[in-house]
mmCIF file of C-alpha atoms and ligand atoms in Angstrom:
data_model
loop_
_atom_site.group_PDB
_atom_site.id
_atom_site.type_symbol
_atom_site.label_atom_id
_atom_site.label_comp_id
_atom_site.label_asym_id
_atom_site.label_seq_id
_atom_site.Cartn_x
_atom_site.Cartn_y
_atom_site.Cartn_z
ATOM 1 C CA UNK A 1 -16.984 -9.883 -24.553
ATOM 2 C CA UNK A 2 -19.866 -7.533 -23.966
ATOM 3 C CA UNK A 3 -20.668 -4.825 -21.392
ATOM 4 C CA UNK A 4 -23.128 -1.985 -20.912
ATOM 5 C CA UNK A 5 -22.383 1.257 -19.061
ATOM 6 C CA UNK A 6 -24.443 4.283 -18.129
ATOM 7 C CA UNK A 7 -22.948 7.760 -17.720
ATOM 8 C CA UNK A 8 -24.575 11.086 -16.910
ATOM 9 C CA UNK A 9 -23.663 14.371 -18.453
ATOM 10 C CA UNK A 10 -22.286 17.214 -16.346
ATOM 11 C CA UNK A 11 -22.452 20.982 -16.252
ATOM 12 C CA UNK A 12 -19.297 22.961 -15.504
ATOM 13 C CA UNK A 13 -19.545 25.608 -12.779
ATOM 14 C CA UNK A 14 -15.917 26.526 -13.391
ATOM 15 C CA UNK A 15 -15.433 26.105 -17.121
ATOM 16 C CA UNK A 16 -12.874 24.128 -19.103
ATOM 17 C CA UNK A 17 -11.953 26.602 -21.793
ATOM 18 C CA UNK A 18 -8.765 25.972 -23.747
ATOM 19 C CA UNK A 19 -6.269 23.204 -24.416
ATOM 20 C CA UNK A 20 -2.510 23.037 -23.980
ATOM 21 C CA UNK A 21 -2.379 19.864 -26.070
ATOM 22 C CA UNK A 22 -5.046 19.196 -28.714
ATOM 23 C CA UNK A 23 -4.164 15.550 -29.412
ATOM 24 C CA UNK A 24 -4.101 14.373 -25.797
ATOM 25 C CA UNK A 25 -6.874 16.799 -24.767
ATOM 26 C CA UNK A 26 -4.949 18.508 -21.980
ATOM 27 C CA UNK A 27 -6.556 21.670 -20.613
ATOM 28 C CA UNK A 28 -5.009 24.985 -19.660
ATOM 29 C CA UNK A 29 -7.051 25.268 -16.471
ATOM 30 C CA UNK A 30 -8.776 23.135 -13.833
ATOM 31 C CA UNK A 31 -12.554 22.935 -14.143
ATOM 32 C CA UNK A 32 -15.305 21.910 -11.734
ATOM 33 C CA UNK A 33 -18.688 20.415 -12.531
ATOM 34 C CA UNK A 34 -21.827 18.916 -11.136
ATOM 35 C CA UNK A 35 -23.045 15.631 -12.601
ATOM 36 C CA UNK A 36 -26.695 15.701 -13.711
ATOM 37 C CA UNK A 37 -29.242 13.007 -13.055
ATOM 38 C CA UNK A 38 -31.617 13.933 -15.873
ATOM 39 C CA UNK A 39 -29.283 13.503 -18.847
ATOM 40 C CA UNK A 40 -27.401 10.304 -19.624
ATOM 41 C CA UNK A 41 -26.117 7.868 -22.229
ATOM 42 C CA UNK A 42 -26.293 4.060 -22.110
ATOM 43 C CA UNK A 43 -23.787 2.256 -24.265
ATOM 44 C CA UNK A 44 -23.212 -1.416 -25.001
ATOM 45 C CA UNK A 45 -19.895 -2.496 -26.470
ATOM 46 C CA UNK A 46 -19.539 -6.016 -27.840
ATOM 47 C CA UNK A 47 -16.238 -7.169 -29.298
ATOM 48 C CA UNK A 48 -16.710 -9.745 -32.045
ATOM 49 C CA UNK A 49 -13.967 -11.584 -33.963
ATOM 50 C CA UNK A 50 -16.331 -11.895 -36.923
ATOM 51 C CA UNK A 51 -16.378 -8.100 -37.481
ATOM 52 C CA UNK A 52 -14.046 -6.539 -40.055
ATOM 53 C CA UNK A 53 -14.686 -3.010 -38.781
ATOM 54 C CA UNK A 54 -16.411 -1.271 -35.873
ATOM 55 C CA UNK A 55 -20.139 -0.632 -36.008
ATOM 56 C CA UNK A 56 -21.848 2.289 -34.284
ATOM 57 C CA UNK A 57 -25.580 2.521 -33.698
ATOM 58 C CA UNK A 58 -26.941 5.615 -31.960
ATOM 59 C CA UNK A 59 -30.591 5.777 -30.954
ATOM 60 C CA UNK A 60 -31.365 2.913 -33.328
ATOM 61 C CA UNK A 61 -29.636 4.450 -36.366
ATOM 62 C CA UNK A 62 -26.429 3.218 -37.985
ATOM 63 C CA UNK A 63 -23.945 6.112 -37.836
ATOM 64 C CA UNK A 64 -21.355 6.905 -40.535
ATOM 65 C CA UNK A 65 -19.124 9.910 -41.253
ATOM 66 C CA UNK A 66 -17.451 12.129 -38.677
ATOM 67 C CA UNK A 67 -19.349 10.789 -35.640
ATOM 68 C CA UNK A 68 -18.439 7.215 -36.633
ATOM 69 C CA UNK A 69 -14.781 8.181 -37.144
ATOM 70 C CA UNK A 70 -14.628 9.713 -33.694
ATOM 71 C CA UNK A 71 -15.934 6.505 -32.114
ATOM 72 C CA UNK A 72 -13.697 4.164 -34.092
ATOM 73 C CA UNK A 73 -10.635 6.330 -33.408
ATOM 74 C CA UNK A 74 -11.526 6.189 -29.754
ATOM 75 C CA UNK A 75 -11.814 2.386 -29.913
ATOM 76 C CA UNK A 76 -8.354 2.316 -31.531
ATOM 77 C CA UNK A 77 -7.063 3.997 -28.395
ATOM 78 C CA UNK A 78 -8.754 1.389 -26.172
ATOM 79 C CA UNK A 79 -7.473 -1.443 -28.396
ATOM 80 C CA UNK A 80 -3.947 -0.121 -28.060
ATOM 81 C CA UNK A 81 -4.305 0.400 -24.305
ATOM 82 C CA UNK A 82 -5.707 -3.110 -23.748
ATOM 83 C CA UNK A 83 -3.539 -4.793 -26.421
ATOM 84 C CA UNK A 84 -6.623 -6.085 -28.186
ATOM 85 C CA UNK A 85 -5.076 -6.169 -31.644
ATOM 86 C CA UNK A 86 -7.628 -5.893 -34.439
ATOM 87 C CA UNK A 87 -10.647 -6.888 -32.405
ATOM 88 C CA UNK A 88 -13.558 -4.783 -33.654
ATOM 89 C CA UNK A 89 -16.691 -3.907 -31.752
ATOM 90 C CA UNK A 90 -20.380 -3.317 -32.123
ATOM 91 C CA UNK A 91 -21.303 -0.140 -30.240
ATOM 92 C CA UNK A 92 -24.946 0.524 -29.437
ATOM 93 C CA UNK A 93 -25.789 3.801 -27.664
ATOM 94 C CA UNK A 94 -28.948 5.485 -26.549
ATOM 95 C CA UNK A 95 -28.884 9.104 -25.534
ATOM 96 C CA UNK A 96 -31.251 10.504 -22.946
ATOM 97 C CA UNK A 97 -29.696 13.900 -23.564
ATOM 98 C CA UNK A 98 -32.010 16.001 -25.715
ATOM 99 C CA UNK A 99 -29.631 17.563 -28.244
ATOM 100 C CA UNK A 100 -31.729 20.713 -28.172
ATOM 101 C CA UNK A 101 -31.023 21.177 -24.469
ATOM 102 C CA UNK A 102 -27.538 22.286 -25.435
ATOM 103 C CA UNK A 103 -25.712 19.726 -23.368
ATOM 104 C CA UNK A 104 -22.638 18.234 -24.918
ATOM 105 C CA UNK A 105 -23.836 14.647 -25.320
ATOM 106 C CA UNK A 106 -20.130 13.985 -25.895
ATOM 107 C CA UNK A 107 -19.624 14.143 -22.097
ATOM 108 C CA UNK A 108 -21.975 11.293 -21.203
ATOM 109 C CA UNK A 109 -21.278 9.639 -24.569
ATOM 110 C CA UNK A 110 -17.522 9.242 -24.192
ATOM 111 C CA UNK A 111 -17.763 8.389 -20.487
ATOM 112 C CA UNK A 112 -20.202 5.546 -21.236
ATOM 113 C CA UNK A 113 -18.140 4.415 -24.240
ATOM 114 C CA UNK A 114 -14.874 4.337 -22.277
ATOM 115 C CA UNK A 115 -16.490 2.451 -19.394
ATOM 116 C CA UNK A 116 -18.243 -0.124 -21.597
ATOM 117 C CA UNK A 117 -15.253 -0.597 -23.922
ATOM 118 C CA UNK A 118 -12.847 -1.311 -21.047
ATOM 119 C CA UNK A 119 -15.311 -3.494 -19.126
ATOM 120 C CA UNK A 120 -16.188 -5.585 -22.208
ATOM 121 C CA UNK A 121 -12.472 -6.193 -22.813
ATOM 122 C CA UNK A 122 -11.977 -7.097 -19.114
ATOM 123 C CA UNK A 123 -9.429 -4.302 -18.752
ATOM 124 C CA UNK A 124 -9.177 -3.470 -15.048
ATOM 125 C CA UNK A 125 -9.102 0.300 -14.562
ATOM 126 C CA UNK A 126 -9.283 2.531 -11.506
ATOM 127 C CA UNK A 127 -11.573 5.578 -11.623
ATOM 128 C CA UNK A 128 -8.528 7.775 -12.191
ATOM 129 C CA UNK A 129 -7.344 5.608 -15.073
ATOM 130 C CA UNK A 130 -10.838 5.553 -16.576
ATOM 131 C CA UNK A 131 -11.036 9.342 -16.265
ATOM 132 C CA UNK A 132 -7.729 9.721 -18.134
ATOM 133 C CA UNK A 133 -8.909 7.367 -20.878
ATOM 134 C CA UNK A 134 -12.240 9.173 -21.110
ATOM 135 C CA UNK A 135 -10.520 12.575 -21.313
ATOM 136 C CA UNK A 136 -8.944 11.506 -24.597
ATOM 137 C CA UNK A 137 -12.394 11.105 -26.144
ATOM 138 C CA UNK A 138 -13.717 14.476 -24.985
ATOM 139 C CA UNK A 139 -12.351 16.708 -22.255
ATOM 140 C CA UNK A 140 -15.505 17.413 -20.289
ATOM 141 C CA UNK A 141 -16.352 13.681 -20.368
ATOM 142 C CA UNK A 142 -13.561 12.881 -17.903
ATOM 143 C CA UNK A 143 -15.652 14.574 -15.195
ATOM 144 C CA UNK A 144 -18.645 12.274 -15.845
ATOM 145 C CA UNK A 145 -16.913 9.258 -14.288
ATOM 146 C CA UNK A 146 -18.058 10.468 -10.875
ATOM 147 C CA UNK A 147 -21.353 11.591 -9.441
ATOM 148 C CA UNK A 148 -21.855 14.739 -7.404
ATOM 149 C CA UNK A 149 -19.292 17.532 -7.546
ATOM 150 C CA UNK A 150 -16.164 16.860 -9.568
ATOM 151 C CA UNK A 151 -12.901 18.641 -10.331
ATOM 152 C CA UNK A 152 -10.746 17.992 -13.404
ATOM 153 C CA UNK A 153 -7.164 18.615 -12.442
ATOM 154 C CA UNK A 154 -5.396 19.956 -15.489
ATOM 155 C CA UNK A 155 -2.058 18.403 -14.561
ATOM 156 C CA UNK A 156 1.316 19.686 -15.692
ATOM 157 C CA UNK A 157 2.976 16.715 -17.368
ATOM 158 C CA UNK A 158 3.298 16.642 -21.129
ATOM 159 C CA UNK A 159 2.113 13.038 -21.409
ATOM 160 C CA UNK A 160 -1.169 13.829 -19.621
ATOM 161 C CA UNK A 161 -0.617 11.253 -16.891
ATOM 162 C CA UNK A 162 -1.609 13.763 -14.197
ATOM 163 C CA UNK A 163 -4.654 15.208 -16.001
ATOM 164 C CA UNK A 164 -7.828 13.553 -14.685
ATOM 165 C CA UNK A 165 -10.951 14.223 -12.658
ATOM 166 C CA UNK A 166 -11.459 13.586 -8.953
ATOM 167 C CA UNK A 167 -14.613 13.525 -6.834
ATOM 168 C CA UNK A 168 -15.008 16.586 -4.584
ATOM 169 C CA UNK A 169 -18.310 15.736 -2.896
ATOM 170 C CA UNK A 170 -20.669 12.796 -3.583
ATOM 171 C CA UNK A 171 -24.169 12.983 -5.085
ATOM 172 C CA UNK A 172 -25.822 12.809 -1.625
ATOM 173 C CA UNK A 173 -23.844 15.777 -0.320
ATOM 174 C CA UNK A 174 -26.220 18.495 -1.504
ATOM 175 C CA UNK A 175 -29.573 18.648 -3.270
ATOM 176 C CA UNK A 176 -29.269 21.560 -5.671
ATOM 177 C CA UNK A 177 -31.119 21.620 -8.973
ATOM 178 C CA UNK A 178 -30.358 22.617 -12.543
ATOM 179 C CA UNK A 179 -32.918 23.762 -15.102
ATOM 180 C CA UNK A 180 -31.880 23.394 -18.731
ATOM 181 C CA UNK A 181 -33.572 26.213 -20.623
ATOM 182 C CA UNK A 182 -34.179 25.300 -24.250
ATOM 183 C CA UNK A 183 -34.435 28.188 -26.687
ATOM 184 C CA UNK A 184 -36.184 28.326 -30.024
ATOM 185 C CA UNK A 185 -33.092 28.698 -32.178
ATOM 186 C CA UNK A 186 -30.358 26.285 -31.246
ATOM 187 C CA UNK A 187 -28.060 25.904 -34.262
ATOM 188 C CA UNK A 188 -24.496 26.140 -33.030
ATOM 189 C CA UNK A 189 -22.201 27.857 -35.513
ATOM 190 C CA UNK A 190 -18.849 27.461 -33.793
ATOM 191 C CA UNK A 191 -18.161 24.169 -32.035
ATOM 192 C CA UNK A 192 -16.616 24.315 -28.572
ATOM 193 C CA UNK A 193 -13.465 22.702 -29.963
ATOM 194 C CA UNK A 194 -13.035 25.405 -32.613
ATOM 195 C CA UNK A 195 -14.181 28.194 -30.288
ATOM 196 C CA UNK A 196 -11.778 27.387 -27.480
ATOM 197 C CA UNK A 197 -8.875 26.996 -29.903
ATOM 198 C CA UNK A 198 -9.507 30.370 -31.510
ATOM 199 C CA UNK A 199 -9.794 31.966 -28.090
ATOM 200 C CA UNK A 200 -6.549 30.470 -26.757
ATOM 201 C CA UNK A 201 -4.675 31.516 -29.885
ATOM 202 C CA UNK A 202 -6.071 35.003 -30.439
ATOM 203 C CA UNK A 203 -8.039 36.445 -27.512
ATOM 204 C CA UNK A 204 -6.514 39.408 -25.718
ATOM 205 C CA UNK A 205 -8.619 38.427 -22.716
ATOM 206 C CA UNK A 206 -7.359 34.855 -22.434
ATOM 207 C CA UNK A 207 -4.614 35.623 -19.888
ATOM 208 C CA UNK A 208 -7.204 37.387 -17.741
ATOM 209 C CA UNK A 209 -9.418 34.287 -17.887
ATOM 210 C CA UNK A 210 -6.570 32.083 -16.676
ATOM 211 C CA UNK A 211 -5.441 34.432 -13.917
ATOM 212 C CA UNK A 212 -8.865 34.334 -12.214
ATOM 213 C CA UNK A 213 -9.226 30.546 -12.106
ATOM 214 C CA UNK A 214 -7.362 29.730 -8.846
ATOM 215 C CA UNK A 215 -9.447 32.202 -6.798
ATOM 216 C CA UNK A 216 -12.702 31.009 -8.410
ATOM 217 C CA UNK A 217 -11.829 27.396 -7.582
ATOM 218 C CA UNK A 218 -10.982 28.174 -3.968
ATOM 219 C CA UNK A 219 -14.229 30.111 -3.575
ATOM 220 C CA UNK A 220 -16.497 27.507 -5.164
ATOM 221 C CA UNK A 221 -14.957 24.584 -3.301
ATOM 222 C CA UNK A 222 -15.494 26.367 0.017
ATOM 223 C CA UNK A 223 -19.077 27.154 -1.006
ATOM 224 C CA UNK A 224 -19.813 23.552 -2.018
ATOM 225 C CA UNK A 225 -18.339 22.212 1.209
ATOM 226 C CA UNK A 226 -20.472 24.585 3.281
ATOM 227 C CA UNK A 227 -23.514 24.167 1.001
ATOM 228 C CA UNK A 228 -23.635 27.941 0.630
ATOM 229 C CA UNK A 229 -25.885 28.310 -2.415
ATOM 230 C CA UNK A 230 -25.369 32.032 -3.018
ATOM 231 C CA UNK A 231 -21.610 31.709 -2.784
ATOM 232 C CA UNK A 232 -21.535 28.834 -5.277
ATOM 233 C CA UNK A 233 -24.049 30.450 -7.636
ATOM 234 C CA UNK A 234 -22.308 33.816 -7.674
ATOM 235 C CA UNK A 235 -18.886 32.413 -8.543
ATOM 236 C CA UNK A 236 -20.337 30.014 -11.154
ATOM 237 C CA UNK A 237 -22.223 32.832 -12.895
ATOM 238 C CA UNK A 238 -19.185 35.133 -12.804
ATOM 239 C CA UNK A 239 -16.913 32.385 -14.136
ATOM 240 C CA UNK A 240 -19.321 31.752 -17.021
ATOM 241 C CA UNK A 241 -19.366 35.451 -17.881
ATOM 242 C CA UNK A 242 -15.565 35.578 -17.941
ATOM 243 C CA UNK A 243 -15.384 32.533 -20.223
ATOM 244 C CA UNK A 244 -17.810 34.160 -22.641
ATOM 245 C CA UNK A 245 -15.926 37.472 -22.435
ATOM 246 C CA UNK A 246 -12.854 35.754 -23.920
ATOM 247 C CA UNK A 247 -14.767 35.068 -27.141
ATOM 248 C CA UNK A 248 -15.385 38.794 -27.596
ATOM 249 C CA UNK A 249 -11.637 39.414 -27.448
ATOM 250 C CA UNK A 250 -10.837 36.760 -30.083
ATOM 251 C CA UNK A 251 -9.853 37.510 -33.674
ATOM 252 C CA UNK A 252 -12.299 37.420 -35.315
ATOM 253 C CA UNK A 253 -14.599 38.006 -32.325
ATOM 254 C CA UNK A 254 -17.610 35.787 -31.760
ATOM 255 C CA UNK A 255 -20.261 35.041 -29.171
ATOM 256 C CA UNK A 256 -22.466 32.057 -28.386
ATOM 257 C CA UNK A 257 -25.232 34.301 -27.072
ATOM 258 C CA UNK A 258 -28.385 35.304 -28.886
ATOM 259 C CA UNK A 259 -30.983 37.852 -27.826
ATOM 260 C CA UNK A 260 -32.934 34.984 -26.240
ATOM 261 C CA UNK A 261 -29.853 33.953 -24.220
ATOM 262 C CA UNK A 262 -29.605 37.439 -22.789
ATOM 263 C CA UNK A 263 -33.299 37.563 -21.984
ATOM 264 C CA UNK A 264 -32.976 34.394 -19.905
ATOM 265 C CA UNK A 265 -29.905 35.808 -18.146
ATOM 266 C CA UNK A 266 -31.976 38.858 -17.263
ATOM 267 C CA UNK A 267 -34.884 36.701 -16.072
ATOM 268 C CA UNK A 268 -32.521 34.949 -13.659
ATOM 269 C CA UNK A 269 -31.105 38.226 -12.357
ATOM 270 C CA UNK A 270 -34.663 39.518 -11.881
ATOM 271 C CA UNK A 271 -35.512 36.418 -9.818
ATOM 272 C CA UNK A 272 -32.704 37.395 -7.474
ATOM 273 C CA UNK A 273 -34.118 40.889 -7.147
ATOM 274 C CA UNK A 274 -37.253 39.171 -5.822
ATOM 275 C CA UNK A 275 -35.092 37.279 -3.310
ATOM 276 C CA UNK A 276 -35.257 33.984 -5.164
ATOM 277 C CA UNK A 277 -31.700 32.717 -5.382
ATOM 278 C CA UNK A 278 -31.021 31.514 -8.928
ATOM 279 C CA UNK A 279 -27.870 31.738 -11.025
ATOM 280 C CA UNK A 280 -27.143 30.999 -14.669
ATOM 281 C CA UNK A 281 -24.339 29.303 -16.508
ATOM 282 C CA UNK A 282 -23.875 28.900 -20.275
ATOM 283 C CA UNK A 283 -21.671 26.567 -22.320
ATOM 284 C CA UNK A 284 -20.550 26.840 -25.931
ATOM 285 C CA UNK A 285 -24.018 27.517 -27.293
ATOM 286 C CA UNK A 286 -27.011 29.792 -26.754
ATOM 287 C CA UNK A 287 -28.895 27.703 -24.169
ATOM 288 C CA UNK A 288 -28.847 28.629 -20.502
ATOM 289 C CA UNK A 289 -28.664 26.389 -17.427
ATOM 290 C CA UNK A 290 -30.114 27.752 -14.201
ATOM 291 C CA UNK A 291 -29.021 26.687 -10.724
ATOM 292 C CA UNK A 292 -31.689 26.850 -8.043
ATOM 293 C CA UNK A 293 -32.720 25.316 -4.720
ATOM 294 C CA UNK A 294 -35.472 22.654 -4.409
ATOM 295 C CA UNK A 295 -37.852 24.922 -2.497
ATOM 296 C CA UNK A 296 -37.928 27.387 -5.406
ATOM 297 C CA UNK A 297 -38.489 24.835 -8.157
ATOM 298 C CA UNK A 298 -42.055 25.847 -9.047
ATOM 299 C CA UNK A 299 -41.430 29.592 -9.289
ATOM 300 C CA UNK A 300 -38.123 29.165 -11.155
ATOM 301 C CA UNK A 301 -39.652 26.805 -13.699
ATOM 302 C CA UNK A 302 -42.721 28.969 -14.238
ATOM 303 C CA UNK A 303 -40.733 32.194 -14.616
ATOM 304 C CA UNK A 304 -38.376 30.593 -17.131
ATOM 305 C CA UNK A 305 -41.258 29.122 -19.145
ATOM 306 C CA UNK A 306 -42.894 32.550 -19.352
ATOM 307 C CA UNK A 307 -39.760 34.106 -20.840
ATOM 308 C CA UNK A 308 -40.005 34.955 -24.563
ATOM 309 C CA UNK A 309 -38.384 32.409 -26.911
ATOM 310 C CA UNK A 310 -38.092 29.709 -24.240
ATOM 311 C CA UNK A 311 -39.401 26.514 -25.833
ATOM 312 C CA UNK A 312 -38.797 24.077 -22.976
ATOM 313 C CA UNK A 313 -37.412 23.815 -19.448
ATOM 314 C CA UNK A 314 -35.961 20.474 -18.321
ATOM 315 C CA UNK A 315 -35.273 20.022 -14.605
ATOM 316 C CA UNK A 316 -32.516 17.891 -13.163
ATOM 317 C CA UNK A 317 -31.050 16.840 -9.829
ATOM 318 C CA UNK A 318 -27.466 16.017 -8.988
ATOM 319 C CA UNK A 319 -26.557 12.711 -10.625
ATOM 320 C CA UNK A 320 -24.492 9.582 -10.047
ATOM 321 C CA UNK A 321 -21.228 8.416 -11.577
ATOM 322 C CA UNK A 322 -20.654 5.576 -14.014
ATOM 323 C CA UNK A 323 -22.678 2.434 -13.493
ATOM 324 C CA UNK A 324 -22.628 -0.913 -15.279
ATOM 325 C CA UNK A 325 -25.915 -2.465 -16.299
HETATM 326 C C1 LIG B 1 -17.013 22.667 -19.958
HETATM 327 N N1 LIG B 1 -17.217 23.099 -22.406
HETATM 328 O O1 LIG B 1 -16.233 22.785 -19.005
HETATM 329 C C2 LIG B 1 -16.799 23.604 -21.124
HETATM 330 C C3 LIG B 1 -17.498 24.894 -20.953
HETATM 331 C C4 LIG B 1 -17.937 24.074 -23.148
HETATM 332 C C5 LIG B 1 -17.900 25.310 -22.338
HETATM 333 O O2 LIG B 1 -16.158 21.182 -22.191
HETATM 334 O O3 LIG B 1 -12.653 19.289 -27.457
HETATM 335 O O4 LIG B 1 -16.830 18.814 -25.814
HETATM 336 O O5 LIG B 1 -13.982 17.306 -26.758
HETATM 337 O O6 LIG B 1 -12.396 18.385 -25.158
HETATM 338 O O7 LIG B 1 -15.404 18.757 -23.720
HETATM 339 C C6 LIG B 1 -17.156 21.474 -24.242
HETATM 340 O O8 LIG B 1 -16.027 20.958 -24.812
HETATM 341 O O9 LIG B 1 -14.446 19.605 -25.880
HETATM 342 C C7 LIG B 1 -16.814 21.917 -22.889
HETATM 343 P P1 LIG B 1 -13.316 18.592 -26.331
HETATM 344 P P2 LIG B 1 -15.732 19.395 -25.010
HETATM 345 O O10 LIG B 1 -17.958 21.855 -19.946
#
């Protein structure tokens, strides 16, 4: 009873920012992402009757503590779903997601774990079912089931049965690129889980965030369909700015940006002034992701590398969905 799955991480162009149910991980708004080729997790799950507890090895190291608890709690959910009783598992993961790049490795991590854990137990699941299961490990992970452009439908039901991701356009649809800009200081003080909760509960700007989502989604989906880069970039950048504005209205206020973050944002806006279409987006941390077109790769990379406090730039294409190895 053993299986290996590979999942890529994703970057949200319309952000998931806030939960309506913390336990089931149900969001307050739809989000839309692009799956990234350059960043992935490979996970092997092997159920073994001889084990008296789960084991978790990540990048060759035995993991204990909070990260272990999160994995074993997730396996409890799979055991319940597949009626596996007390059958424990050996989980072996390798991450090709540089932590410093500021990507939530939880997205590719939980997608690969959910896929390998169901496959190893011979539990037949549709993509939709796998997305729902994955969502309960980490919200953004439910989008990593598919390649290309993906929307997570928030759903309305209290049991979460209508909250899952769907494919909007496949990987081959459109060759856009994403540069992950790594900054010198990367320590995250407020996790996305804590940050979004504080924002939902206390930010005066949260209602404004929610009210703009339907129009942003309509706009970006039309832009993706038509492969209109400026249309997609503009709405993604604006949506990111609105998400980050909610943190400034929270009590107490906070921001994920540093001076280096803002310098990169300015670099990207200056590229546009020189007629090089590039747009930024930022998640719950200081690092910046830059959307650009293939023909501008060299100039975008060089300009970002020359920006003060940029320590690395990692380029990625649009990636594929879950695969089994
Ligand atoms: C996103 N983020 O859409 C947004 C944008 C961060 C900012 O999803 O609590 O690790 O496990 O559901 O998915 C990061 O949050 O949070 C995230 P949980 P997750 O990508």
